[in-house]
Amino acid sequence: MLKIMTSIVLSLIISMALIMICSIISKKSKNNREKMTPFECGFDPKSSSRMPFSMQFFMIAIIFLIFDVEIIIILPTIKIMQMSELSMWFITTSTFIIILAMGLYHEWKNGILEWSN
C-alpha cells in the first residue's frame, strides 16, 4: 500500500512541477504574430468565429457520414454469409438495404440533396 501511495504522490509532484515549468517558460501574449495572420484558407481571424456556413455542405457531410457508417456495418455480412444460412443472410441484408434506400428516398423527397434552392 505504501508503494502505491508513494507512486501516486510522486506522479502528482512530477506532473505539477512540469505544469508550473511550462507555464513559466511559455510565452503568452495577446497579440501573437501567428494569431494575427490569416489562416491558410484566407479567413480573417479577428472577425466573428460564428461565420455563416452553407447548410447544404453540412447536410451532405452528415449524409456522407451516415452512409459511411452503414457501409462499415454492411462489410462484415460477407463473412457472416459463410457462417449462416443463405436465406437468413439474404433477408437480413435485403432489409438493411431497403431501410437505407427508404432513408435516401426520404432525404431526396425533403430536398436535402438539392444543391441550389
mmCIF file with all atom_site columns, C-alpha atoms in Angstrom:
data_model
loop_
_atom_site.group_PDB
_atom_site.id
_atom_site.type_symbol
_atom_site.label_atom_id
_atom_site.label_alt_id
_atom_site.label_comp_id
_atom_site.label_asym_id
_atom_site.label_entity_id
_atom_site.label_seq_id
_atom_site.pdbx_PDB_ins_code
_atom_site.Cartn_x
_atom_site.Cartn_y
_atom_site.Cartn_z
_atom_site.occupancy
_atom_site.B_iso_or_equiv
_atom_site.pdbx_formal_charge
_atom_site.auth_seq_id
_atom_site.auth_comp_id
_atom_site.auth_asym_id
_atom_site.auth_atom_id
_atom_site.pdbx_PDB_model_num
ATOM 1   C CA . MET A 1 1   ? 0.000   0.000   0.000   1.00 0.00 ? 1   MET A CA 1
ATOM 2   C CA . LEU A 1 2   ? 2.886   2.295   0.778   1.00 0.00 ? 2   LEU A CA 1
ATOM 3   C CA . LYS A 1 3   ? 4.375   1.763   -2.680  1.00 0.00 ? 3   LYS A CA 1
ATOM 4   C CA . ILE A 1 4   ? 1.094   2.703   -4.356  1.00 0.00 ? 4   ILE A CA 1
ATOM 5   C CA . MET A 1 5   ? 0.707   5.876   -2.287  1.00 0.00 ? 5   MET A CA 1
ATOM 6   C CA . THR A 1 6   ? 4.335   6.809   -2.930  1.00 0.00 ? 6   THR A CA 1
ATOM 7   C CA . SER A 1 7   ? 3.967   6.366   -6.679  1.00 0.00 ? 7   SER A CA 1
ATOM 8   C CA . ILE A 1 8   ? 0.736   8.409   -6.729  1.00 0.00 ? 8   ILE A CA 1
ATOM 9   C CA . VAL A 1 9   ? 2.296   11.252  -4.749  1.00 0.00 ? 9   VAL A CA 1
ATOM 10  C CA . LEU A 1 10  ? 5.448   11.149  -6.864  1.00 0.00 ? 10  LEU A CA 1
ATOM 11  C CA . SER A 1 11  ? 3.457   11.256  -10.119 1.00 0.00 ? 11  SER A CA 1
ATOM 12  C CA . LEU A 1 12  ? 1.393   14.193  -8.839  1.00 0.00 ? 12  LEU A CA 1
ATOM 13  C CA . ILE A 1 13  ? 4.520   16.091  -7.809  1.00 0.00 ? 13  ILE A CA 1
ATOM 14  C CA . ILE A 1 14  ? 6.190   15.487  -11.190 1.00 0.00 ? 14  ILE A CA 1
ATOM 15  C CA . SER A 1 15  ? 3.099   16.499  -13.145 1.00 0.00 ? 15  SER A CA 1
ATOM 16  C CA . MET A 1 16  ? 2.565   19.669  -11.084 1.00 0.00 ? 16  MET A CA 1
ATOM 17  C CA . ALA A 1 17  ? 6.228   20.595  -11.488 1.00 0.00 ? 17  ALA A CA 1
ATOM 18  C CA . LEU A 1 18  ? 6.006   20.143  -15.263 1.00 0.00 ? 18  LEU A CA 1
ATOM 19  C CA . ILE A 1 19  ? 2.837   22.250  -15.421 1.00 0.00 ? 19  ILE A CA 1
ATOM 20  C CA . MET A 1 20  ? 4.481   25.059  -13.447 1.00 0.00 ? 20  MET A CA 1
ATOM 21  C CA . ILE A 1 21  ? 7.672   24.942  -15.535 1.00 0.00 ? 21  ILE A CA 1
ATOM 22  C CA . CYS A 1 22  ? 5.676   25.041  -18.769 1.00 0.00 ? 22  CYS A CA 1
ATOM 23  C CA . SER A 1 23  ? 3.573   27.973  -17.604 1.00 0.00 ? 23  SER A CA 1
ATOM 24  C CA . ILE A 1 24  ? 6.693   29.920  -16.588 1.00 0.00 ? 24  ILE A CA 1
ATOM 25  C CA . ILE A 1 25  ? 8.610   29.161  -19.794 1.00 0.00 ? 25  ILE A CA 1
ATOM 26  C CA . SER A 1 26  ? 5.785   29.644  -22.283 1.00 0.00 ? 26  SER A CA 1
ATOM 27  C CA . LYS A 1 27  ? 5.322   32.988  -23.978 1.00 0.00 ? 27  LYS A CA 1
ATOM 28  C CA . LYS A 1 28  ? 1.765   34.143  -23.902 1.00 0.00 ? 28  LYS A CA 1
ATOM 29  C CA . SER A 1 29  ? 0.918   37.422  -25.478 1.00 0.00 ? 29  SER A CA 1
ATOM 30  C CA . LYS A 1 30  ? -2.436  38.626  -26.670 1.00 0.00 ? 30  LYS A CA 1
ATOM 31  C CA . ASN A 1 31  ? -1.002  39.933  -29.927 1.00 0.00 ? 31  ASN A CA 1
ATOM 32  C CA . ASN A 1 32  ? 0.889   36.862  -31.003 1.00 0.00 ? 32  ASN A CA 1
ATOM 33  C CA . ARG A 1 33  ? 2.198   37.120  -34.575 1.00 0.00 ? 33  ARG A CA 1
ATOM 34  C CA . GLU A 1 34  ? 0.831   33.700  -35.547 1.00 0.00 ? 34  GLU A CA 1
ATOM 35  C CA . LYS A 1 35  ? -2.622  34.566  -34.278 1.00 0.00 ? 35  LYS A CA 1
ATOM 36  C CA . MET A 1 36  ? -2.662  37.885  -36.118 1.00 0.00 ? 36  MET A CA 1
ATOM 37  C CA . THR A 1 37  ? -2.000  36.347  -39.546 1.00 0.00 ? 37  THR A CA 1
ATOM 38  C CA . PRO A 1 38  ? -4.867  34.968  -41.649 1.00 0.00 ? 38  PRO A CA 1
ATOM 39  C CA . PHE A 1 39  ? -5.435  31.257  -41.784 1.00 0.00 ? 39  PHE A CA 1
ATOM 40  C CA . GLU A 1 40  ? -4.364  29.239  -44.819 1.00 0.00 ? 40  GLU A CA 1
ATOM 41  C CA . CYS A 1 41  ? -7.882  29.476  -46.178 1.00 0.00 ? 41  CYS A CA 1
ATOM 42  C CA . GLY A 1 42  ? -7.752  33.299  -46.091 1.00 0.00 ? 42  GLY A CA 1
ATOM 43  C CA . PHE A 1 43  ? -10.287 33.957  -43.341 1.00 0.00 ? 43  PHE A CA 1
ATOM 44  C CA . ASP A 1 44  ? -9.514  36.870  -41.055 1.00 0.00 ? 44  ASP A CA 1
ATOM 45  C CA . PRO A 1 45  ? -9.081  35.528  -37.505 1.00 0.00 ? 45  PRO A CA 1
ATOM 46  C CA . LYS A 1 46  ? -10.207 38.821  -35.929 1.00 0.00 ? 46  LYS A CA 1
ATOM 47  C CA . SER A 1 47  ? -13.728 38.537  -37.296 1.00 0.00 ? 47  SER A CA 1
ATOM 48  C CA . SER A 1 48  ? -16.505 36.560  -35.669 1.00 0.00 ? 48  SER A CA 1
ATOM 49  C CA . SER A 1 49  ? -15.911 32.850  -35.378 1.00 0.00 ? 49  SER A CA 1
ATOM 50  C CA . ARG A 1 50  ? -19.635 32.334  -35.887 1.00 0.00 ? 50  ARG A CA 1
ATOM 51  C CA . MET A 1 51  ? -19.498 32.928  -39.612 1.00 0.00 ? 51  MET A CA 1
ATOM 52  C CA . PRO A 1 52  ? -22.473 31.534  -41.508 1.00 0.00 ? 52  PRO A CA 1
ATOM 53  C CA . PHE A 1 53  ? -21.878 28.369  -43.465 1.00 0.00 ? 53  PHE A CA 1
ATOM 54  C CA . SER A 1 54  ? -23.783 26.635  -46.175 1.00 0.00 ? 54  SER A CA 1
ATOM 55  C CA . MET A 1 55  ? -26.379 24.249  -44.840 1.00 0.00 ? 55  MET A CA 1
ATOM 56  C CA . GLN A 1 56  ? -26.053 22.136  -47.990 1.00 0.00 ? 56  GLN A CA 1
ATOM 57  C CA . PHE A 1 57  ? -22.394 21.406  -47.180 1.00 0.00 ? 57  PHE A CA 1
ATOM 58  C CA . PHE A 1 58  ? -23.388 20.411  -43.662 1.00 0.00 ? 58  PHE A CA 1
ATOM 59  C CA . MET A 1 59  ? -26.218 18.128  -44.785 1.00 0.00 ? 59  MET A CA 1
ATOM 60  C CA . ILE A 1 60  ? -24.091 16.449  -47.456 1.00 0.00 ? 60  ILE A CA 1
ATOM 61  C CA . ALA A 1 61  ? -21.366 15.842  -44.842 1.00 0.00 ? 61  ALA A CA 1
ATOM 62  C CA . ILE A 1 62  ? -23.884 14.325  -42.422 1.00 0.00 ? 62  ILE A CA 1
ATOM 63  C CA . ILE A 1 63  ? -25.345 12.100  -45.139 1.00 0.00 ? 63  ILE A CA 1
ATOM 64  C CA . PHE A 1 64  ? -21.829 11.028  -46.126 1.00 0.00 ? 64  PHE A CA 1
ATOM 65  C CA . LEU A 1 65  ? -21.030 10.084  -42.528 1.00 0.00 ? 65  LEU A CA 1
ATOM 66  C CA . ILE A 1 66  ? -24.263 8.137   -42.170 1.00 0.00 ? 66  ILE A CA 1
ATOM 67  C CA . PHE A 1 67  ? -23.680 6.153   -45.348 1.00 0.00 ? 67  PHE A CA 1
ATOM 68  C CA . ASP A 1 68  ? -20.033 5.642   -44.458 1.00 0.00 ? 68  ASP A CA 1
ATOM 69  C CA . VAL A 1 69  ? -21.010 4.067   -41.136 1.00 0.00 ? 69  VAL A CA 1
ATOM 70  C CA . GLU A 1 70  ? -23.635 1.953   -42.884 1.00 0.00 ? 70  GLU A CA 1
ATOM 71  C CA . ILE A 1 71  ? -21.044 0.628   -45.327 1.00 0.00 ? 71  ILE A CA 1
ATOM 72  C CA . ILE A 1 72  ? -18.901 -0.387  -42.363 1.00 0.00 ? 72  ILE A CA 1
ATOM 73  C CA . ILE A 1 73  ? -21.912 -2.248  -40.981 1.00 0.00 ? 73  ILE A CA 1
ATOM 74  C CA . ILE A 1 74  ? -22.520 -3.995  -44.326 1.00 0.00 ? 74  ILE A CA 1
ATOM 75  C CA . LEU A 1 75  ? -18.926 -5.179  -44.862 1.00 0.00 ? 75  LEU A CA 1
ATOM 76  C CA . PRO A 1 76  ? -18.942 -7.948  -42.205 1.00 0.00 ? 76  PRO A CA 1
ATOM 77  C CA . THR A 1 77  ? -22.003 -9.527  -43.835 1.00 0.00 ? 77  THR A CA 1
ATOM 78  C CA . ILE A 1 78  ? -19.703 -11.165 -46.389 1.00 0.00 ? 78  ILE A CA 1
ATOM 79  C CA . LYS A 1 79  ? -18.009 -13.110 -43.618 1.00 0.00 ? 79  LYS A CA 1
ATOM 80  C CA . ILE A 1 80  ? -21.350 -13.848 -41.938 1.00 0.00 ? 80  ILE A CA 1
ATOM 81  C CA . MET A 1 81  ? -22.648 -15.227 -45.232 1.00 0.00 ? 81  MET A CA 1
ATOM 82  C CA . GLN A 1 82  ? -20.167 -18.080 -44.942 1.00 0.00 ? 82  GLN A CA 1
ATOM 83  C CA . MET A 1 83  ? -21.299 -18.938 -41.406 1.00 0.00 ? 83  MET A CA 1
ATOM 84  C CA . SER A 1 84  ? -25.091 -18.717 -41.701 1.00 0.00 ? 84  SER A CA 1
ATOM 85  C CA . GLU A 1 85  ? -27.822 -19.916 -43.992 1.00 0.00 ? 85  GLU A CA 1
ATOM 86  C CA . LEU A 1 86  ? -28.071 -18.123 -47.303 1.00 0.00 ? 86  LEU A CA 1
ATOM 87  C CA . SER A 1 87  ? -31.793 -17.355 -46.922 1.00 0.00 ? 87  SER A CA 1
ATOM 88  C CA . MET A 1 88  ? -31.332 -15.730 -43.487 1.00 0.00 ? 88  MET A CA 1
ATOM 89  C CA . TRP A 1 89  ? -28.366 -13.721 -44.734 1.00 0.00 ? 89  TRP A CA 1
ATOM 90  C CA . PHE A 1 90  ? -30.352 -12.585 -47.783 1.00 0.00 ? 90  PHE A CA 1
ATOM 91  C CA . ILE A 1 91  ? -33.336 -11.479 -45.672 1.00 0.00 ? 91  ILE A CA 1
ATOM 92  C CA . THR A 1 92  ? -31.148 -9.556  -43.219 1.00 0.00 ? 92  THR A CA 1
ATOM 93  C CA . THR A 1 93  ? -29.077 -7.838  -45.886 1.00 0.00 ? 93  THR A CA 1
ATOM 94  C CA . SER A 1 94  ? -32.120 -7.036  -48.020 1.00 0.00 ? 94  SER A CA 1
ATOM 95  C CA . THR A 1 95  ? -33.912 -5.491  -45.034 1.00 0.00 ? 95  THR A CA 1
ATOM 96  C CA . PHE A 1 96  ? -30.890 -3.364  -44.219 1.00 0.00 ? 96  PHE A CA 1
ATOM 97  C CA . ILE A 1 97  ? -30.523 -2.151  -47.819 1.00 0.00 ? 97  ILE A CA 1
ATOM 98  C CA . ILE A 1 98  ? -34.264 -1.406  -48.062 1.00 0.00 ? 98  ILE A CA 1
ATOM 99  C CA . ILE A 1 99  ? -34.026 0.726   -44.906 1.00 0.00 ? 99  ILE A CA 1
ATOM 100 C CA . LEU A 1 100 ? -31.065 2.575   -46.453 1.00 0.00 ? 100 LEU A CA 1
ATOM 101 C CA . ALA A 1 101 ? -32.994 3.138   -49.691 1.00 0.00 ? 101 ALA A CA 1
ATOM 102 C CA . MET A 1 102 ? -36.011 4.426   -47.761 1.00 0.00 ? 102 MET A CA 1
ATOM 103 C CA . GLY A 1 103 ? -33.780 6.881   -45.878 1.00 0.00 ? 103 GLY A CA 1
ATOM 104 C CA . LEU A 1 104 ? -32.227 8.072   -49.126 1.00 0.00 ? 104 LEU A CA 1
ATOM 105 C CA . TYR A 1 105 ? -35.686 8.495   -50.674 1.00 0.00 ? 105 TYR A CA 1
ATOM 106 C CA . HIS A 1 106 ? -36.823 10.485  -47.616 1.00 0.00 ? 106 HIS A CA 1
ATOM 107 C CA . GLU A 1 107 ? -33.803 12.795  -47.862 1.00 0.00 ? 107 GLU A CA 1
ATOM 108 C CA . TRP A 1 108 ? -34.363 13.231  -51.575 1.00 0.00 ? 108 TRP A CA 1
ATOM 109 C CA . LYS A 1 109 ? -38.086 13.924  -51.090 1.00 0.00 ? 109 LYS A CA 1
ATOM 110 C CA . ASN A 1 110 ? -37.375 16.600  -48.453 1.00 0.00 ? 110 ASN A CA 1
ATOM 111 C CA . GLY A 1 111 ? -34.925 18.354  -50.783 1.00 0.00 ? 111 GLY A CA 1
ATOM 112 C CA . ILE A 1 112 ? -31.831 17.804  -48.674 1.00 0.00 ? 112 ILE A CA 1
ATOM 113 C CA . LEU A 1 113 ? -29.872 16.563  -51.669 1.00 0.00 ? 113 LEU A CA 1
ATOM 114 C CA . GLU A 1 114 ? -30.781 19.532  -53.892 1.00 0.00 ? 114 GLU A CA 1
ATOM 115 C CA . TRP A 1 115 ? -27.833 21.859  -54.095 1.00 0.00 ? 115 TRP A CA 1
ATOM 116 C CA . SER A 1 116 ? -29.487 25.120  -55.195 1.00 0.00 ? 116 SER A CA 1
ATOM 117 C CA . ASN A 1 117 ? -32.769 26.491  -53.911 1.00 0.00 ? 117 ASN A CA 1
#
